[in-house]
Amino acid sequence: HPVQALQQAAAVLGLPRDASKDQARSAWKLLVRDTHPDVMQARGVPPEAMKLAERRLQTINEAWKQNSAKEAA
């Protein structure tokens, strides 16, 4: 269901449903910065945690795409 998907995307980004495009972009950028594989590697995160971070980053990016599509519609 599209509304449920948007609610899930907002939850992944840590946003209320009525968040502005700027709020969504800021949240997305912070999450990407914290979970980016290069950053995680520089922190000395073990390989197992790197795999979790990569999956989390993929989820964050998918949520961003859904939220951006909502803004474009």
Coordinates of C-alpha atoms in Angstrom, one line a residue:
H1 CA 0.0 0.0 0.0
P2 CA 1.5 3.4 -1.0
V3 CA 0.6 5.3 2.2
Q4 CA 2.0 2.5 4.4
A5 CA 5.2 2.5 2.3
L6 CA 5.6 6.2 2.8
Q7 CA 5.0 5.9 6.5
Q8 CA 7.7 3.2 6.6
A9 CA 10.1 5.4 4.6
A10 CA 9.5 8.3 7.0
A11 CA 10.1 6.0 10.0
V12 CA 13.4 4.7 8.5
L13 CA 14.5 8.3 8.1
G14 CA 13.3 9.2 11.6
L15 CA 10.8 11.7 10.2
P16 CA 7.2 12.7 10.9
R17 CA 4.9 12.1 7.9
D18 CA 4.6 15.8 7.3
A19 CA 8.3 16.5 7.2
S20 CA 9.5 19.0 4.6
K21 CA 11.8 18.1 1.7
D22 CA 14.7 19.9 3.5
Q23 CA 14.1 18.0 6.7
A24 CA 14.0 14.7 4.8
R25 CA 17.2 15.5 3.0
S26 CA 19.0 16.5 6.2
A27 CA 18.0 13.3 7.9
W28 CA 19.0 11.2 4.9
K29 CA 22.4 12.9 4.7
L30 CA 23.1 12.3 8.5
L31 CA 22.1 8.6 8.3
V32 CA 24.2 8.0 5.1
R33 CA 27.2 9.7 6.7
D34 CA 26.9 7.5 9.8
T35 CA 26.4 4.2 8.0
H36 CA 28.5 4.7 4.9
P37 CA 31.0 1.7 4.4
D38 CA 34.0 4.0 4.0
V39 CA 33.2 5.8 7.3
M40 CA 32.6 2.5 9.1
Q41 CA 35.8 1.0 7.8
A42 CA 37.7 4.1 9.0
R43 CA 36.2 3.5 12.4
G44 CA 37.6 0.0 12.4
V45 CA 34.3 -1.7 12.4
P46 CA 34.6 -5.5 12.1
P47 CA 33.5 -7.2 8.8
E48 CA 30.3 -8.6 10.2
A49 CA 29.2 -5.1 11.3
M50 CA 30.1 -3.8 7.9
K51 CA 27.6 -6.1 6.3
L52 CA 24.9 -4.9 8.6
A53 CA 25.9 -1.3 7.8
E54 CA 25.7 -2.0 4.1
R55 CA 22.2 -3.4 4.5
R56 CA 21.2 -0.5 6.6
L57 CA 22.5 2.0 4.1
Q58 CA 20.5 0.2 1.3
T59 CA 17.4 0.5 3.5
I60 CA 18.1 4.2 4.1
N61 CA 18.6 4.9 0.4
E62 CA 15.4 3.0 -0.5
A63 CA 13.5 5.1 2.0
W64 CA 15.0 8.3 0.6
K65 CA 13.9 7.3 -3.0
Q66 CA 10.4 6.6 -1.8
N67 CA 10.2 9.9 0.1
S68 CA 11.7 11.8 -2.9
A69 CA 9.1 10.2 -5.2
K70 CA 6.4 11.5 -2.9
E71 CA 7.8 15.0 -3.2
A72 CA 7.9 14.8 -7.0
A73 CA 4.3 13.6 -7.2

